[in-house]
Amino acid sequence: MEKTLSIIKPDAVSKNVIGKIVDRFESNGLRIAAMKKIQLSAADAGKFYEVHAQRPFFGELVEFMTSGPVVVMVLEGKDAVAANRALMGATDPKEAEAGTIRADFAQSIDANAVHGSDSLENAQKEIAFFFAQKEIL
Ligand code: GDP
């Protein structure tokens, strides 16, 4: 069993599709081990995405991620990191395979509905960024 971090981004939260996205996870072998709705500050978003600090889109990314509330979740299941990435689809929704979350709910490469950890190592760091051990059940 693996754990990974998922974020439902502000575009999807404002479109009122939290439940539809959570259903994709629950219907495909992933369990919600922790979940909360929060408003990220610019400092939070900058720290979370610090690997992208030198990228030209960093400012836009922080602005977008702080534009409204997000839902952060710990997903648990077999090969959870890869399973979540497969359900999400490609970063750019125009390239995302039909039936993936990004193909169905995202508008653009920045407003792309969901985040998911890209490795087990990053999943552990990202989970610890948002959740205390006692909140993961
Ligand atoms: P992910 O792991 O599929 O989310 O993709 P990355 O780790 O490569 O990028 C992190 C996030 O940065 C993406 O989900 C997008 O929201 C954003 N991003 C990536 N590339 C671009 C870009 O070219 N322009 C903008 N505005 N945002 C981008």
PDB file of C-alpha atoms and ligand atoms in Angstrom:
ATOM      1  CA  MET A   1       0.000   0.000   0.000  1.00  0.00           C
ATOM      2  CA  GLU A   2       1.227   3.473  -0.908  1.00  0.00           C
ATOM      3  CA  LYS A   3       0.060   6.932   0.037  1.00  0.00           C
ATOM      4  CA  THR A   4       0.112   9.971  -2.234  1.00  0.00           C
ATOM      5  CA  LEU A   5      -1.002  13.605  -2.055  1.00  0.00           C
ATOM      6  CA  SER A   6      -3.790  14.948  -4.227  1.00  0.00           C
ATOM      7  CA  ILE A   7      -4.966  18.559  -4.468  1.00  0.00           C
ATOM      8  CA  ILE A   8      -8.228  19.608  -6.091  1.00  0.00           C
ATOM      9  CA  LYS A   9      -7.161  23.000  -7.447  1.00  0.00           C
ATOM     10  CA  PRO A  10      -9.175  26.281  -7.256  1.00  0.00           C
ATOM     11  CA  ASP A  11     -10.669  25.926 -10.767  1.00  0.00           C
ATOM     12  CA  ALA A  12     -12.273  22.564  -9.946  1.00  0.00           C
ATOM     13  CA  VAL A  13     -13.375  23.673  -6.454  1.00  0.00           C
ATOM     14  CA  SER A  14     -15.116  26.734  -7.946  1.00  0.00           C
ATOM     15  CA  LYS A  15     -16.793  24.528 -10.592  1.00  0.00           C
ATOM     16  CA  ASN A  16     -18.371  22.513  -7.729  1.00  0.00           C
ATOM     17  CA  VAL A  17     -16.936  19.179  -8.888  1.00  0.00           C
ATOM     18  CA  ILE A  18     -15.147  18.095  -5.671  1.00  0.00           C
ATOM     19  CA  GLY A  19     -17.468  15.093  -5.318  1.00  0.00           C
ATOM     20  CA  LYS A  20     -17.119  14.053  -8.954  1.00  0.00           C
ATOM     21  CA  ILE A  21     -13.314  14.087  -8.657  1.00  0.00           C
ATOM     22  CA  VAL A  22     -13.313  12.236  -5.322  1.00  0.00           C
ATOM     23  CA  ASP A  23     -15.546   9.608  -6.974  1.00  0.00           C
ATOM     24  CA  ARG A  24     -12.852   8.979  -9.603  1.00  0.00           C
ATOM     25  CA  PHE A  25     -10.440   8.052  -6.808  1.00  0.00           C
ATOM     26  CA  GLU A  26     -12.888   5.968  -4.774  1.00  0.00           C
ATOM     27  CA  SER A  27     -14.174   4.133  -7.866  1.00  0.00           C
ATOM     28  CA  ASN A  28     -10.642   3.213  -8.917  1.00  0.00           C
ATOM     29  CA  GLY A  29      -9.164   1.567  -5.853  1.00  0.00           C
ATOM     30  CA  LEU A  30      -7.958   4.621  -3.929  1.00  0.00           C
ATOM     31  CA  ARG A  31      -9.149   5.420  -0.416  1.00  0.00           C
ATOM     32  CA  ILE A  32      -9.339   8.905   1.164  1.00  0.00           C
ATOM     33  CA  ALA A  33      -7.071   8.659   4.221  1.00  0.00           C
ATOM     34  CA  ALA A  34      -7.209  12.416   4.977  1.00  0.00           C
ATOM     35  CA  MET A  35      -9.020  15.401   3.491  1.00  0.00           C
ATOM     36  CA  LYS A  36      -9.455  19.133   4.132  1.00  0.00           C
ATOM     37  CA  LYS A  37     -10.452  22.331   2.339  1.00  0.00           C
ATOM     38  CA  ILE A  38      -8.017  25.192   2.820  1.00  0.00           C
ATOM     39  CA  GLN A  39      -7.035  28.571   1.383  1.00  0.00           C
ATOM     40  CA  LEU A  40      -3.315  28.631   0.523  1.00  0.00           C
ATOM     41  CA  SER A  41      -1.325  31.802   1.208  1.00  0.00           C
ATOM     42  CA  ALA A  42       1.248  32.942  -1.350  1.00  0.00           C
ATOM     43  CA  ALA A  43       3.940  31.761   1.087  1.00  0.00           C
ATOM     44  CA  ASP A  44       2.341  28.283   1.316  1.00  0.00           C
ATOM     45  CA  ALA A  45       1.993  27.934  -2.468  1.00  0.00           C
ATOM     46  CA  GLY A  46       5.520  29.229  -3.095  1.00  0.00           C
ATOM     47  CA  LYS A  47       6.966  26.745  -0.607  1.00  0.00           C
ATOM     48  CA  PHE A  48       4.899  23.831  -1.935  1.00  0.00           C
ATOM     49  CA  TYR A  49       5.994  24.522  -5.529  1.00  0.00           C
ATOM     50  CA  GLU A  50       9.540  25.649  -4.697  1.00  0.00           C
ATOM     51  CA  VAL A  51      11.061  23.167  -7.215  1.00  0.00           C
ATOM     52  CA  HIS A  52       9.455  25.346  -9.899  1.00  0.00           C
ATOM     53  CA  ALA A  53      10.723  28.669  -8.441  1.00  0.00           C
ATOM     54  CA  GLN A  54      13.009  29.350 -11.420  1.00  0.00           C
ATOM     55  CA  ARG A  55      10.397  28.439 -14.056  1.00  0.00           C
ATOM     56  CA  PRO A  56       8.832  31.298 -16.043  1.00  0.00           C
ATOM     57  CA  PHE A  57       5.319  30.276 -14.978  1.00  0.00           C
ATOM     58  CA  PHE A  58       6.061  30.252 -11.218  1.00  0.00           C
ATOM     59  CA  GLY A  59       4.351  33.603 -10.522  1.00  0.00           C
ATOM     60  CA  GLU A  60       1.222  32.558 -12.417  1.00  0.00           C
ATOM     61  CA  LEU A  61       1.209  29.197 -10.658  1.00  0.00           C
ATOM     62  CA  VAL A  62       1.303  30.798  -7.185  1.00  0.00           C
ATOM     63  CA  GLU A  63      -1.339  33.329  -8.200  1.00  0.00           C
ATOM     64  CA  PHE A  64      -3.615  30.591  -9.503  1.00  0.00           C
ATOM     65  CA  MET A  65      -3.158  28.270  -6.524  1.00  0.00           C
ATOM     66  CA  THR A  66      -4.079  31.126  -4.139  1.00  0.00           C
ATOM     67  CA  SER A  67      -7.049  32.350  -6.217  1.00  0.00           C
ATOM     68  CA  GLY A  68      -9.538  30.318  -4.147  1.00  0.00           C
ATOM     69  CA  PRO A  69      -9.796  27.363  -1.778  1.00  0.00           C
ATOM     70  CA  VAL A  70      -8.285  23.975  -2.568  1.00  0.00           C
ATOM     71  CA  VAL A  71      -9.033  20.479  -1.241  1.00  0.00           C
ATOM     72  CA  VAL A  72      -5.978  18.534  -0.123  1.00  0.00           C
ATOM     73  CA  MET A  73      -6.194  14.777   0.305  1.00  0.00           C
ATOM     74  CA  VAL A  74      -4.090  11.792   1.169  1.00  0.00           C
ATOM     75  CA  LEU A  75      -4.992   8.910  -1.146  1.00  0.00           C
ATOM     76  CA  GLU A  76      -4.085   5.367  -0.168  1.00  0.00           C
ATOM     77  CA  GLY A  77      -4.025   2.268  -2.331  1.00  0.00           C
ATOM     78  CA  LYS A  78      -1.934  -0.150  -4.358  1.00  0.00           C
ATOM     79  CA  ASP A  79       0.681   1.815  -6.356  1.00  0.00           C
ATOM     80  CA  ALA A  80      -1.188   4.982  -5.295  1.00  0.00           C
ATOM     81  CA  VAL A  81       1.354   7.430  -6.788  1.00  0.00           C
ATOM     82  CA  ALA A  82       1.149   5.948 -10.302  1.00  0.00           C
ATOM     83  CA  ALA A  83      -2.560   5.136 -10.015  1.00  0.00           C
ATOM     84  CA  ASN A  84      -3.376   8.751  -9.160  1.00  0.00           C
ATOM     85  CA  ARG A  85      -1.160  10.100 -11.976  1.00  0.00           C
ATOM     86  CA  ALA A  86      -2.933   7.806 -14.457  1.00  0.00           C
ATOM     87  CA  LEU A  87      -6.373   8.995 -13.300  1.00  0.00           C
ATOM     88  CA  MET A  88      -5.238  12.652 -13.532  1.00  0.00           C
ATOM     89  CA  GLY A  89      -3.998  12.612 -17.141  1.00  0.00           C
ATOM     90  CA  ALA A  90      -1.334  14.805 -18.746  1.00  0.00           C
ATOM     91  CA  THR A  91      -0.418  18.210 -17.262  1.00  0.00           C
ATOM     92  CA  ASP A  92      -1.868  19.991 -20.314  1.00  0.00           C
ATOM     93  CA  PRO A  93      -5.558  18.995 -20.540  1.00  0.00           C
ATOM     94  CA  LYS A  94      -5.368  19.267 -24.335  1.00  0.00           C
ATOM     95  CA  GLU A  95      -2.961  16.318 -24.233  1.00  0.00           C
ATOM     96  CA  ALA A  96      -4.778  14.395 -21.502  1.00  0.00           C
ATOM     97  CA  GLU A  97      -6.291  11.053 -22.491  1.00  0.00           C
ATOM     98  CA  ALA A  98     -10.089  10.879 -22.737  1.00  0.00           C
ATOM     99  CA  GLY A  99     -11.702   9.867 -19.469  1.00  0.00           C
ATOM    100  CA  THR A 100      -8.972  11.328 -17.260  1.00  0.00           C
ATOM    101  CA  ILE A 101      -9.758  13.977 -14.640  1.00  0.00           C
ATOM    102  CA  ARG A 102      -7.882  16.689 -16.528  1.00  0.00           C
ATOM    103  CA  ALA A 103      -9.520  15.838 -19.865  1.00  0.00           C
ATOM    104  CA  ASP A 104     -12.947  16.010 -18.239  1.00  0.00           C
ATOM    105  CA  PHE A 105     -12.608  18.905 -15.770  1.00  0.00           C
ATOM    106  CA  ALA A 106      -9.613  21.124 -16.707  1.00  0.00           C
ATOM    107  CA  GLN A 107      -9.442  24.166 -18.983  1.00  0.00           C
ATOM    108  CA  SER A 108      -5.746  24.938 -19.415  1.00  0.00           C
ATOM    109  CA  ILE A 109      -2.206  23.982 -18.410  1.00  0.00           C
ATOM    110  CA  ASP A 110      -2.360  26.202 -15.314  1.00  0.00           C
ATOM    111  CA  ALA A 111      -6.033  25.687 -14.385  1.00  0.00           C
ATOM    112  CA  ASN A 112      -5.653  21.923 -14.642  1.00  0.00           C
ATOM    113  CA  ALA A 113      -8.012  20.733 -11.874  1.00  0.00           C
ATOM    114  CA  VAL A 114      -5.701  18.518  -9.820  1.00  0.00           C
ATOM    115  CA  HIS A 115      -2.203  18.062  -8.453  1.00  0.00           C
ATOM    116  CA  GLY A 116      -0.711  14.659  -7.696  1.00  0.00           C
ATOM    117  CA  SER A 117       2.663  13.708  -6.265  1.00  0.00           C
ATOM    118  CA  ASP A 118       5.039  12.469  -8.980  1.00  0.00           C
ATOM    119  CA  SER A 119       7.118  10.043  -6.871  1.00  0.00           C
ATOM    120  CA  LEU A 120       6.881   8.185  -3.574  1.00  0.00           C
ATOM    121  CA  GLU A 121       9.607  10.403  -2.113  1.00  0.00           C
ATOM    122  CA  ASN A 122       7.729  13.583  -3.079  1.00  0.00           C
ATOM    123  CA  ALA A 123       4.465  12.077  -1.861  1.00  0.00           C
ATOM    124  CA  GLN A 124       5.928  11.639   1.625  1.00  0.00           C
ATOM    125  CA  LYS A 125       7.220  15.238   1.667  1.00  0.00           C
ATOM    126  CA  GLU A 126       3.976  16.672   0.285  1.00  0.00           C
ATOM    127  CA  ILE A 127       1.783  14.724   2.730  1.00  0.00           C
ATOM    128  CA  ALA A 128       3.889  16.013   5.635  1.00  0.00           C
ATOM    129  CA  PHE A 129       3.558  19.553   4.256  1.00  0.00           C
ATOM    130  CA  PHE A 130      -0.233  19.492   4.778  1.00  0.00           C
ATOM    131  CA  PHE A 131      -1.079  16.819   7.353  1.00  0.00           C
ATOM    132  CA  ALA A 132      -0.067  15.763  10.842  1.00  0.00           C
ATOM    133  CA  GLN A 133       0.273  12.012  11.333  1.00  0.00           C
ATOM    134  CA  LYS A 134      -2.823  11.949  13.579  1.00  0.00           C
ATOM    135  CA  GLU A 135      -4.973  13.345  10.732  1.00  0.00           C
ATOM    136  CA  ILE A 136      -4.172  10.418   8.413  1.00  0.00           C
ATOM    137  CA  LEU A 137      -6.551   7.550   9.112  1.00  0.00           C
TER     138      LEU A 137
HETATM  139  P1  GDP B   1       2.118  18.093 -12.913  1.00  0.00           P
HETATM  140  O1  GDP B   1       2.990  17.230 -12.044  1.00  0.00           O
HETATM  141  O2  GDP B   1       1.405  17.314 -14.002  1.00  0.00           O
HETATM  142  O3  GDP B   1       1.142  18.937 -12.105  1.00  0.00           O
HETATM  143  O4  GDP B   1       3.063  19.097 -13.709  1.00  0.00           O
HETATM  144  P2  GDP B   1       4.428  19.870 -13.319  1.00  0.00           P
HETATM  145  O5  GDP B   1       4.990  19.369 -12.023  1.00  0.00           O
HETATM  146  O6  GDP B   1       5.277  19.873 -14.524  1.00  0.00           O
HETATM  147  O7  GDP B   1       3.939  21.374 -13.109  1.00  0.00           O
HETATM  148  C1  GDP B   1       3.296  21.776 -11.905  1.00  0.00           C
HETATM  149  C2  GDP B   1       2.138  22.671 -12.240  1.00  0.00           C
HETATM  150  O8  GDP B   1       2.638  23.886 -12.811  1.00  0.00           O
HETATM  151  C3  GDP B   1       1.184  22.140 -13.311  1.00  0.00           C
HETATM  152  O9  GDP B   1       0.190  21.279 -12.797  1.00  0.00           O
HETATM  153  C4  GDP B   1       0.565  23.408 -13.846  1.00  0.00           C
HETATM  154  O10 GDP B   1      -0.487  23.847 -12.996  1.00  0.00           O
HETATM  155  C5  GDP B   1       1.712  24.389 -13.762  1.00  0.00           C
HETATM  156  N1  GDP B   1       2.393  24.515 -15.053  1.00  0.00           N
HETATM  157  C6  GDP B   1       3.218  23.628 -15.666  1.00  0.00           C
HETATM  158  N2  GDP B   1       3.646  24.080 -16.851  1.00  0.00           N
HETATM  159  C7  GDP B   1       3.059  25.315 -17.012  1.00  0.00           C
HETATM  160  C8  GDP B   1       3.124  26.307 -18.021  1.00  0.00           C
HETATM  161  O11 GDP B   1       3.796  26.157 -19.045  1.00  0.00           O
HETATM  162  N3  GDP B   1       2.394  27.455 -17.800  1.00  0.00           N
HETATM  163  C9  GDP B   1       1.648  27.637 -16.674  1.00  0.00           C
HETATM  164  N4  GDP B   1       0.967  28.783 -16.518  1.00  0.00           N
HETATM  165  N5  GDP B   1       1.574  26.726 -15.698  1.00  0.00           N
HETATM  166  C10 GDP B   1       2.260  25.573 -15.855  1.00  0.00           C
END
